[in-house]
Short mmCIF file of C-alpha atoms in Angstrom, two decimals:
data_model
loop_
_atom_site.label_atom_id
_atom_site.label_comp_id
_atom_site.label_asym_id
_atom_site.label_seq_id
_atom_site.Cartn_x
_atom_site.Cartn_y
_atom_site.Cartn_z
CA MET A 28 190.38 -17.79 -69.36
CA GLN A 29 188.38 -21.02 -69.13
CA LYS A 30 190.00 -24.37 -68.51
CA ILE A 31 188.78 -28.06 -68.54
CA VAL A 32 189.52 -30.37 -65.57
CA VAL A 33 189.56 -34.11 -66.06
CA GLU A 34 189.69 -36.56 -63.39
CA GLY A 35 191.25 -39.71 -64.76
CA GLY A 36 190.24 -43.37 -64.05
CA ALA A 37 186.75 -43.59 -65.38
CA VAL A 38 185.80 -46.31 -67.91
CA LEU A 39 183.63 -44.77 -70.62
CA ASN A 40 180.33 -46.53 -71.38
CA GLY A 41 177.03 -45.55 -73.01
CA GLU A 42 175.90 -43.59 -76.18
CA VAL A 43 176.83 -40.30 -77.48
CA PRO A 44 175.39 -38.16 -80.40
CA ILE A 45 177.72 -37.01 -83.11
CA SER A 46 177.45 -33.50 -84.39
CA GLY A 47 177.60 -32.01 -87.76
CA ALA A 48 181.12 -31.71 -89.15
CA LYS A 49 182.96 -28.63 -88.65
CA ASN A 50 185.05 -29.16 -91.90
CA ALA A 51 181.78 -29.43 -93.92
CA VAL A 52 179.48 -26.88 -92.48
CA LEU A 53 181.91 -23.89 -92.91
CA PRO A 54 182.44 -24.21 -96.71
CA ILE A 55 178.66 -25.00 -97.12
CA LEU A 56 177.87 -21.71 -95.23
CA CYS A 57 180.29 -19.82 -97.48
CA ALA A 58 178.55 -21.55 -100.63
CA THR A 59 175.23 -19.94 -99.72
CA LEU A 60 176.59 -16.67 -101.09
CA LEU A 61 176.27 -18.23 -104.55
CA ALA A 62 172.45 -18.47 -104.27
CA ASP A 63 169.82 -15.70 -105.15
CA GLU A 64 167.36 -17.25 -102.74
CA PRO A 65 167.67 -18.17 -99.03
CA VAL A 66 169.52 -21.53 -98.18
CA GLU A 67 168.59 -23.52 -95.11
CA ILE A 68 171.24 -25.77 -93.49
CA SER A 69 170.51 -28.16 -90.72
CA ASN A 70 172.63 -30.48 -88.46
CA VAL A 71 174.69 -27.29 -87.78
CA PRO A 72 177.02 -27.70 -84.77
CA HIS A 73 177.28 -24.91 -82.30
CA LEU A 74 180.98 -24.04 -82.68
CA HIS A 75 182.94 -20.85 -82.44
CA ASP A 76 183.90 -21.12 -86.03
CA VAL A 77 180.40 -21.55 -87.04
CA VAL A 78 179.65 -18.21 -85.11
CA THR A 79 182.57 -16.58 -86.85
CA THR A 80 181.47 -17.63 -90.12
CA THR A 81 177.95 -16.23 -89.73
CA LYS A 82 179.40 -13.02 -88.45
CA LEU A 83 181.55 -12.90 -91.60
CA LEU A 84 178.39 -13.58 -93.85
CA ALA A 85 176.45 -11.00 -91.89
CA GLY A 86 179.18 -8.37 -92.25
CA LEU A 87 178.88 -8.93 -96.12
CA GLY A 88 175.13 -8.04 -95.81
CA ALA A 89 173.56 -11.49 -95.73
CA GLY A 90 170.54 -12.26 -93.67
CA ILE A 91 171.25 -14.84 -91.05
CA THR A 92 168.58 -16.60 -89.02
CA ILE A 93 169.66 -18.97 -86.36
CA ASP A 94 167.53 -21.38 -84.40
CA GLN A 95 169.48 -22.04 -81.27
CA GLY A 96 167.05 -24.75 -80.12
CA THR A 97 167.81 -26.76 -83.20
CA ILE A 98 171.50 -26.28 -83.92
CA GLY A 99 173.36 -29.54 -83.50
CA LYS A 100 170.11 -31.59 -83.20
CA GLY A 101 169.79 -32.58 -86.83
CA SER A 102 166.46 -30.78 -87.15
CA GLU A 103 164.90 -29.17 -90.25
CA SER A 104 166.42 -25.92 -89.43
CA GLY A 105 169.65 -24.67 -88.03
CA VAL A 106 170.88 -21.74 -89.85
CA VAL A 107 169.12 -20.07 -92.82
CA VAL A 108 171.27 -17.69 -94.86
CA ASP A 109 169.73 -15.14 -97.26
CA PRO A 110 172.31 -13.88 -99.50
CA ARG A 111 170.08 -11.34 -101.50
CA ALA A 112 171.10 -8.34 -99.46
CA VAL A 113 174.86 -8.91 -99.83
CA ASN A 114 176.28 -5.47 -100.35
CA SER A 115 179.98 -5.97 -99.45
CA HIS A 116 182.72 -8.03 -101.09
CA ILE A 117 185.37 -7.52 -98.26
CA ALA A 118 186.21 -9.98 -95.65
CA PRO A 119 187.94 -8.10 -93.02
CA TYR A 120 191.10 -9.19 -91.02
CA GLU A 121 189.25 -8.90 -87.62
CA LEU A 122 187.24 -11.88 -88.51
CA VAL A 123 189.43 -13.86 -90.99
CA LYS A 124 192.44 -13.85 -88.67
CA THR A 125 190.83 -16.19 -86.22
CA MET A 126 189.77 -18.78 -88.73
CA ARG A 127 191.48 -20.07 -91.92
CA ALA A 128 188.28 -21.34 -93.48
CA SER A 129 187.27 -17.66 -93.97
CA VAL A 130 189.35 -17.60 -97.32
CA LEU A 131 186.44 -19.78 -98.63
CA VAL A 132 184.29 -16.71 -99.24
CA LEU A 133 186.73 -15.84 -102.07
CA GLY A 134 185.38 -18.10 -104.70
CA PRO A 135 181.68 -17.39 -104.03
CA LEU A 136 182.13 -13.71 -103.92
CA LEU A 137 184.19 -13.60 -107.15
CA ALA A 138 181.80 -15.89 -109.05
CA LYS A 139 178.67 -14.22 -107.81
CA PHE A 140 179.70 -10.52 -107.92
CA GLY A 141 182.84 -10.48 -109.95
CA ASP A 142 184.80 -8.85 -107.21
CA ALA A 143 186.27 -10.07 -103.79
CA GLU A 144 188.74 -8.91 -101.10
CA VAL A 145 189.63 -11.47 -98.52
CA SER A 146 192.18 -10.84 -95.82
CA LEU A 147 195.03 -13.35 -95.79
CA PRO A 148 193.76 -15.93 -93.12
CA GLY A 149 194.77 -17.17 -89.67
CA GLY A 150 193.84 -20.18 -87.74
CA CYS A 151 195.62 -23.02 -85.84
CA ALA A 152 199.50 -22.66 -85.79
CA ILE A 153 200.00 -26.21 -87.02
CA GLY A 154 201.94 -25.31 -90.14
CA SER A 155 202.11 -23.57 -93.34
CA ARG A 156 198.96 -23.75 -95.42
CA PRO A 157 199.65 -21.30 -98.27
CA VAL A 158 196.78 -19.71 -100.43
CA ASP A 159 198.75 -20.02 -103.64
CA LEU A 160 196.60 -22.91 -104.77
CA HIS A 161 193.34 -20.83 -104.17
CA ILE A 162 194.85 -18.02 -106.13
CA LYS A 163 196.14 -20.07 -109.05
CA GLY A 164 192.79 -21.74 -109.22
CA MET A 165 190.97 -18.39 -109.73
CA GLN A 166 193.36 -17.20 -112.25
CA ALA A 167 192.75 -20.54 -114.23
CA LEU A 168 189.09 -19.45 -114.23
CA GLY A 169 189.95 -16.11 -115.71
CA ALA A 170 190.29 -13.92 -112.65
CA ASP A 171 192.71 -11.16 -112.07
CA VAL A 172 194.23 -11.79 -108.59
CA SER A 173 196.85 -9.98 -106.49
CA VAL A 174 197.97 -9.84 -102.94
CA ASP A 175 198.20 -6.31 -101.66
CA HIS A 176 198.53 -4.97 -97.98
CA GLY A 177 197.53 -8.49 -96.55
CA PHE A 178 194.49 -8.93 -98.79
CA ILE A 179 193.78 -11.34 -101.75
CA LYS A 180 192.18 -9.03 -104.23
CA ALA A 181 190.29 -10.79 -107.11
CA SER A 182 188.14 -9.44 -109.91
CA VAL A 183 186.73 -10.63 -113.32
CA ASN A 184 185.17 -8.63 -116.22
CA GLY A 185 181.68 -10.30 -116.55
CA ARG A 186 181.58 -14.10 -115.55
CA LEU A 187 184.35 -16.47 -114.77
CA ARG A 188 185.09 -18.84 -117.66
CA GLY A 189 185.36 -22.50 -117.19
CA GLY A 190 188.92 -24.08 -117.39
CA ARG A 191 191.14 -26.77 -116.26
CA VAL A 192 192.59 -26.47 -112.85
CA THR A 193 195.39 -28.78 -111.89
CA PHE A 194 196.42 -28.48 -108.26
CA ASP A 195 200.14 -28.81 -107.52
CA MET A 196 199.32 -30.65 -104.40
CA VAL A 197 196.06 -32.04 -102.77
CA SER A 198 194.39 -29.25 -100.73
CA VAL A 199 190.87 -29.56 -99.44
CA GLY A 200 190.31 -25.67 -99.05
CA ALA A 201 191.56 -25.01 -102.69
CA THR A 202 189.44 -27.63 -104.05
CA GLU A 203 186.42 -26.22 -102.28
CA ASN A 204 187.15 -22.76 -103.25
CA VAL A 205 187.62 -23.28 -106.83
CA LEU A 206 184.55 -25.82 -106.81
CA MET A 207 182.32 -23.13 -105.72
CA ALA A 208 183.64 -20.55 -108.07
CA ALA A 209 183.28 -22.98 -111.00
CA CYS A 210 179.46 -23.42 -110.32
CA LEU A 211 178.69 -19.98 -111.82
CA ALA A 212 181.57 -19.93 -114.41
CA GLN A 213 180.74 -20.03 -118.02
CA GLY A 214 181.41 -23.44 -119.44
CA GLU A 215 182.98 -26.52 -118.22
CA SER A 216 185.68 -26.79 -115.55
CA VAL A 217 187.81 -29.73 -114.64
CA LEU A 218 189.52 -29.87 -111.32
CA GLU A 219 192.47 -32.35 -111.54
CA ASN A 220 194.29 -33.71 -108.34
CA ALA A 221 191.32 -32.64 -106.33
CA ALA A 222 190.84 -33.49 -102.68
CA MET A 223 188.72 -36.44 -102.15
CA GLU A 224 187.54 -35.97 -98.49
CA PRO A 225 183.92 -36.64 -97.60
CA GLU A 226 183.29 -32.89 -96.63
CA ILE A 227 184.12 -32.21 -100.44
CA VAL A 228 181.18 -34.53 -101.35
CA ASP A 229 178.92 -32.98 -98.78
CA LEU A 230 179.65 -29.38 -100.19
CA ALA A 231 179.16 -30.77 -103.76
CA ASP A 232 175.73 -32.34 -102.56
CA CYS A 233 174.69 -29.00 -101.11
CA LEU A 234 175.70 -27.24 -104.32
CA ILE A 235 173.77 -29.66 -106.64
CA ALA A 236 170.67 -29.23 -104.30
CA MET A 237 171.16 -25.42 -105.23
CA GLY A 238 171.17 -26.29 -108.92
CA ALA A 239 174.95 -26.75 -109.71
CA LYS A 240 175.94 -29.39 -112.09
CA ILE A 241 178.83 -31.27 -110.54
CA GLU A 242 180.23 -34.89 -111.48
CA GLY A 243 183.08 -36.71 -109.79
CA ALA A 244 183.11 -35.19 -106.30
CA GLY A 245 184.97 -37.55 -103.96
CA ASN A 246 187.48 -38.47 -106.76
CA GLY A 247 190.59 -36.94 -107.95
CA ARG A 248 188.92 -35.39 -111.00
CA ILE A 249 185.84 -33.12 -110.55
CA HIS A 250 183.74 -31.95 -113.66
CA VAL A 251 181.62 -28.69 -113.22
CA GLN A 252 179.30 -27.39 -115.93
CA GLY A 253 178.67 -23.86 -115.03
CA VAL A 254 175.14 -22.42 -114.69
CA GLU A 255 173.87 -18.82 -114.83
CA ARG A 256 172.30 -19.01 -111.29
CA LEU A 257 171.90 -21.04 -108.00
CA HIS A 258 168.62 -21.22 -106.24
CA GLY A 259 167.71 -21.67 -102.56
CA ALA A 260 167.84 -25.30 -101.09
CA ARG A 261 167.95 -27.46 -97.89
CA HIS A 262 170.81 -29.42 -96.82
CA ALA A 263 171.77 -31.37 -93.70
CA VAL A 264 175.52 -31.27 -92.84
CA LEU A 265 177.42 -34.58 -92.73
CA ALA A 266 178.39 -36.20 -89.29
CA ASP A 267 181.74 -35.16 -88.06
CA ARG A 268 184.05 -38.05 -88.56
CA ILE A 269 186.78 -36.38 -86.60
CA GLU A 270 184.55 -35.89 -83.54
CA ALA A 271 183.29 -39.53 -83.90
CA GLY A 272 187.04 -40.81 -84.11
CA THR A 273 187.70 -38.78 -81.05
CA PHE A 274 185.14 -40.56 -78.90
CA LEU A 275 185.98 -44.02 -80.29
CA VAL A 276 189.69 -43.44 -79.29
CA ALA A 277 188.42 -42.33 -75.87
CA ALA A 278 186.53 -45.52 -75.47
CA ALA A 279 189.53 -47.65 -76.57
CA MET A 280 191.76 -45.96 -74.10
CA THR A 281 189.62 -46.43 -71.19
CA GLY A 282 188.66 -49.93 -72.05
CA GLY A 283 185.05 -49.19 -72.40
CA ARG A 284 182.00 -49.64 -74.73
CA VAL A 285 180.82 -46.75 -76.52
CA THR A 286 177.98 -46.36 -79.20
CA LEU A 287 177.92 -43.41 -81.48
CA ARG A 288 174.77 -42.13 -82.84
CA ASN A 289 174.14 -40.06 -86.02
CA ALA A 290 177.62 -41.08 -87.37
CA HIS A 291 178.91 -41.74 -90.91
CA PRO A 292 180.73 -44.96 -90.90
CA ALA A 293 181.42 -45.02 -94.47
CA SER A 294 183.73 -41.76 -94.06
CA MET A 295 185.74 -43.45 -91.33
CA ASP A 296 187.38 -46.53 -93.02
CA ALA A 297 190.99 -45.70 -92.03
CA VAL A 298 190.35 -44.85 -88.51
CA LEU A 299 188.08 -47.85 -87.89
CA ALA A 300 190.72 -50.27 -89.31
CA LYS A 301 193.43 -48.75 -87.03
CA LEU A 302 190.93 -49.18 -83.97
CA VAL A 303 190.56 -52.78 -84.84
CA GLU A 304 194.29 -53.26 -85.08
CA ALA A 305 194.54 -51.63 -81.73
CA GLY A 306 192.31 -54.67 -80.37
CA ALA A 307 188.93 -53.12 -80.45
CA GLU A 308 185.67 -54.80 -81.54
CA VAL A 309 183.93 -52.36 -83.94
CA ILE A 310 180.26 -52.92 -84.83
CA VAL A 311 178.87 -50.77 -87.62
CA GLY A 312 175.19 -50.54 -88.49
CA GLY A 313 173.45 -47.74 -90.28
CA ASP A 314 174.36 -44.55 -88.68
CA ARG A 315 175.67 -46.14 -85.50
CA ILE A 316 179.17 -47.30 -84.62
CA THR A 317 179.84 -49.38 -81.45
CA LEU A 318 183.35 -49.88 -80.06
CA ASP A 319 183.96 -52.29 -77.20
CA MET A 320 187.36 -52.91 -75.66
CA HIS A 321 186.05 -55.59 -73.28
CA GLY A 322 188.14 -54.01 -70.60
CA LYS A 323 191.44 -54.65 -72.45
CA ARG A 324 194.44 -52.35 -72.85
CA PRO A 325 194.92 -51.17 -76.55
CA ARG A 326 197.83 -52.25 -78.71
CA ALA A 327 199.99 -49.58 -80.19
CA VAL A 328 199.44 -48.88 -83.92
CA ASP A 329 201.55 -47.31 -86.62
CA ILE A 330 200.11 -44.28 -88.30
CA ASN A 331 200.96 -42.56 -91.43
CA THR A 332 198.76 -39.52 -92.21
CA ALA A 333 197.71 -38.85 -95.72
CA PRO A 334 195.06 -37.21 -97.65
CA HIS A 335 191.60 -38.99 -97.93
CA PRO A 336 191.17 -41.93 -98.15
CA GLY A 337 194.35 -42.18 -96.12
CA PHE A 338 194.66 -41.80 -92.32
CA PRO A 339 193.48 -38.13 -91.45
CA THR A 340 195.89 -35.73 -90.02
CA ASP A 341 193.10 -34.44 -87.61
CA MET A 342 193.12 -37.88 -85.81
CA GLN A 343 196.91 -37.94 -85.45
CA ALA A 344 196.96 -36.34 -81.97
CA GLN A 345 194.15 -38.53 -80.68
CA PHE A 346 195.91 -41.84 -81.76
CA MET A 347 199.16 -40.53 -80.24
CA ALA A 348 197.42 -40.23 -77.05
CA MET A 349 196.20 -43.82 -77.27
CA ASN A 350 199.68 -45.20 -78.15
CA CYS A 351 201.06 -43.18 -75.02
CA ILE A 352 199.17 -46.00 -72.77
CA ALA A 353 199.05 -48.86 -75.14
CA GLU A 354 200.83 -52.10 -75.19
CA GLY A 355 204.09 -51.90 -77.16
CA ALA A 356 205.45 -48.97 -79.33
CA GLY A 357 203.82 -47.21 -82.34
CA VAL A 358 205.59 -45.10 -85.26
CA ILE A 359 203.59 -41.97 -86.27
CA ARG A 360 204.57 -40.25 -89.53
CA GLU A 361 202.91 -36.83 -90.13
CA THR A 362 203.05 -36.01 -93.87
CA ILE A 363 200.49 -33.22 -93.93
CA PHE A 364 201.48 -30.50 -91.57
CA GLU A 365 205.20 -29.65 -90.62
CA ASN A 366 204.43 -28.38 -87.15
CA ARG A 367 201.77 -30.75 -85.90
CA TYR A 368 203.57 -32.34 -82.93
CA MET A 369 203.10 -29.40 -80.62
CA HIS A 370 201.04 -31.60 -78.30
CA VAL A 371 204.04 -33.96 -77.77
CA GLN A 372 205.61 -31.79 -75.11
CA GLU A 373 202.32 -31.56 -73.22
CA LEU A 374 201.84 -35.19 -73.24
CA GLN A 375 205.28 -35.67 -71.95
CA ARG A 376 204.33 -33.60 -69.07
CA LEU A 377 201.96 -36.30 -68.12
CA GLY A 378 204.54 -38.91 -68.40
CA ALA A 379 204.29 -40.17 -71.96
CA ASP A 380 207.54 -41.61 -73.67
CA ILE A 381 207.65 -39.95 -77.07
CA LYS A 382 210.69 -39.29 -79.26
CA VAL A 383 210.32 -37.00 -82.27
CA ASP A 384 212.74 -36.96 -85.31
CA GLY A 385 211.54 -34.60 -87.88
CA HIS A 386 208.16 -35.77 -89.12
CA THR A 387 208.39 -39.15 -87.15
CA ALA A 388 207.33 -39.82 -83.65
CA ILE A 389 207.96 -42.98 -81.79
CA VAL A 390 205.70 -43.60 -78.98
CA ARG A 391 206.21 -46.17 -76.43
CA GLY A 392 203.40 -47.08 -74.25
CA VAL A 393 203.64 -46.61 -70.45
CA GLU A 394 201.51 -48.30 -67.74
CA GLN A 395 200.15 -45.11 -66.27
CA LEU A 396 200.11 -41.36 -67.12
CA THR A 397 200.06 -38.92 -64.21
CA GLY A 398 197.79 -35.86 -64.22
CA ALA A 399 199.42 -32.40 -64.43
CA PRO A 400 198.53 -28.73 -65.83
CA VAL A 401 198.93 -28.75 -69.62
CA MET A 402 198.27 -26.16 -72.33
CA ALA A 403 196.43 -26.82 -75.52
CA THR A 404 198.24 -25.47 -78.72
CA ASP A 405 195.68 -26.24 -81.36
CA LEU A 406 192.33 -27.86 -81.93
CA ARG A 407 193.10 -31.54 -82.27
CA ALA A 408 195.87 -31.17 -79.71
CA SER A 409 193.30 -29.99 -77.22
CA ALA A 410 191.31 -33.31 -77.76
CA SER A 411 194.36 -35.52 -77.39
CA LEU A 412 194.97 -33.87 -73.93
CA ILE A 413 191.51 -34.60 -72.70
CA LEU A 414 191.86 -38.27 -73.91
CA ALA A 415 195.13 -38.49 -71.86
CA GLY A 416 193.57 -36.88 -68.90
CA LEU A 417 190.88 -39.50 -69.03
CA VAL A 418 193.46 -42.21 -68.18
CA ALA A 419 195.94 -40.31 -66.16
CA ASP A 420 196.28 -40.77 -62.37
CA GLY A 421 194.81 -37.77 -60.73
CA GLU A 422 193.71 -34.40 -62.06
CA THR A 423 194.75 -33.02 -65.47
CA VAL A 424 193.96 -29.31 -66.00
CA ILE A 425 193.98 -28.21 -69.67
CA ASP A 426 194.41 -24.38 -70.37
CA ARG A 427 193.73 -22.55 -73.64
CA ILE A 428 190.68 -24.54 -74.48
CA TYR A 429 189.31 -21.89 -76.76
CA HIS A 430 191.01 -24.03 -79.48
CA LEU A 431 188.61 -26.77 -78.34
CA ASP A 432 185.62 -24.87 -78.90
CA ARG A 433 186.46 -24.18 -82.55
CA GLY A 434 185.77 -27.78 -83.45
CA TYR A 435 183.89 -29.81 -80.59
CA GLU A 436 180.26 -29.13 -79.50
CA ASN A 437 179.57 -29.54 -75.87
CA ILE A 438 182.56 -31.84 -75.60
CA GLU A 439 182.74 -31.91 -71.74
CA GLU A 440 178.91 -32.64 -71.57
CA LYS A 441 179.15 -35.38 -73.94
CA PHE A 442 182.18 -37.08 -72.11
CA ALA A 443 180.27 -36.55 -68.83
CA GLY A 444 177.33 -38.45 -70.32
CA LEU A 445 179.71 -41.55 -70.79
CA GLY A 446 180.89 -41.46 -67.26
CA ALA A 447 183.90 -39.16 -67.39
CA THR A 448 184.67 -36.84 -64.48
CA ILE A 449 185.19 -33.50 -66.49
CA ARG A 450 184.26 -30.00 -65.93
CA ARG A 451 184.88 -26.53 -67.29
CA ILE A 452 186.01 -23.84 -64.90
CA ASP A 453 186.75 -20.01 -65.15
#
């Protein structure tokens, strides 16, 4: 099993390119099933979850063409999906168990072929993320849905019909699934209490390029006028705001100056505001973001995670790592997932002062963390341990980094390019 070894003490400086967003590319790849022509997706990050998704699509019969030389470089081609040969509507447990986003083939398969069987999904063990909202959404569009022997089984006689879908709680995945299904439904659909994340907007932009009629993506109410078919298209994936935030926090923790290229600043308002509150100078221009700490130690900040446009839960662990070595104390409240403090115990192994009470963590900054062996428990926890290792005295060895490869492209190479002493070992 591979591990990452980080030697602390380096001040990060330089430029780093930001890859396409994991949370945008996965639903976009699933959306290609709706088309009756090939769809070309560029700025595709080379991630384990992307590989799993392409395997899933190929297993359904789709033709997959991958240009390894251009993936992650924002070029005109990355992955081309040809859905015309799809001959299976079953997403098996063997693939779905490793990646929760696999459930996103439910809506496209149901809308396009009138039938879908999708294994109940797996993914990171950060808390309960029930598929009830996905199921209720499909039922609101006229589908018969049941859960049997670990599979979601959905069918419709003819086309789905437009309807009003009101989500009981804000859910990115359910919003994406129902949005895709509604594109081929007969009549108008209205999605109420819809998620507003930038990745929802990116999915909608891709669907619109394919011929869908969507208004209001990025707001709490989305209107979809169903069409009979979707055609081929080209779409470049949005920059990954979580990867971008991770590198900015790393620069803040080490007192350095780092510039991000190919970023999307408009999607990062909450994160950038907290970095400024921590004492960073943040300069934004076009697709570039520069953070300069001028050698200072960051100040602790309070965090309340919330659906977009609030502070993203996917940045909670990274800011907790920053608070561990910041001046003062910060209070973190995790409101999205009930089990997303599993990195606390690992950070404590490095000398962090963290007290957890339910969904609240109080982090008191210490002068120095100390390197130690630690274990990654989920994707963003993995990143927080690398950040902590960057400022710890001595060597930090991070085990179970397969989580990391689900969501960060070439992370050790990118950090090394900024001056970090980091390597991957077997």
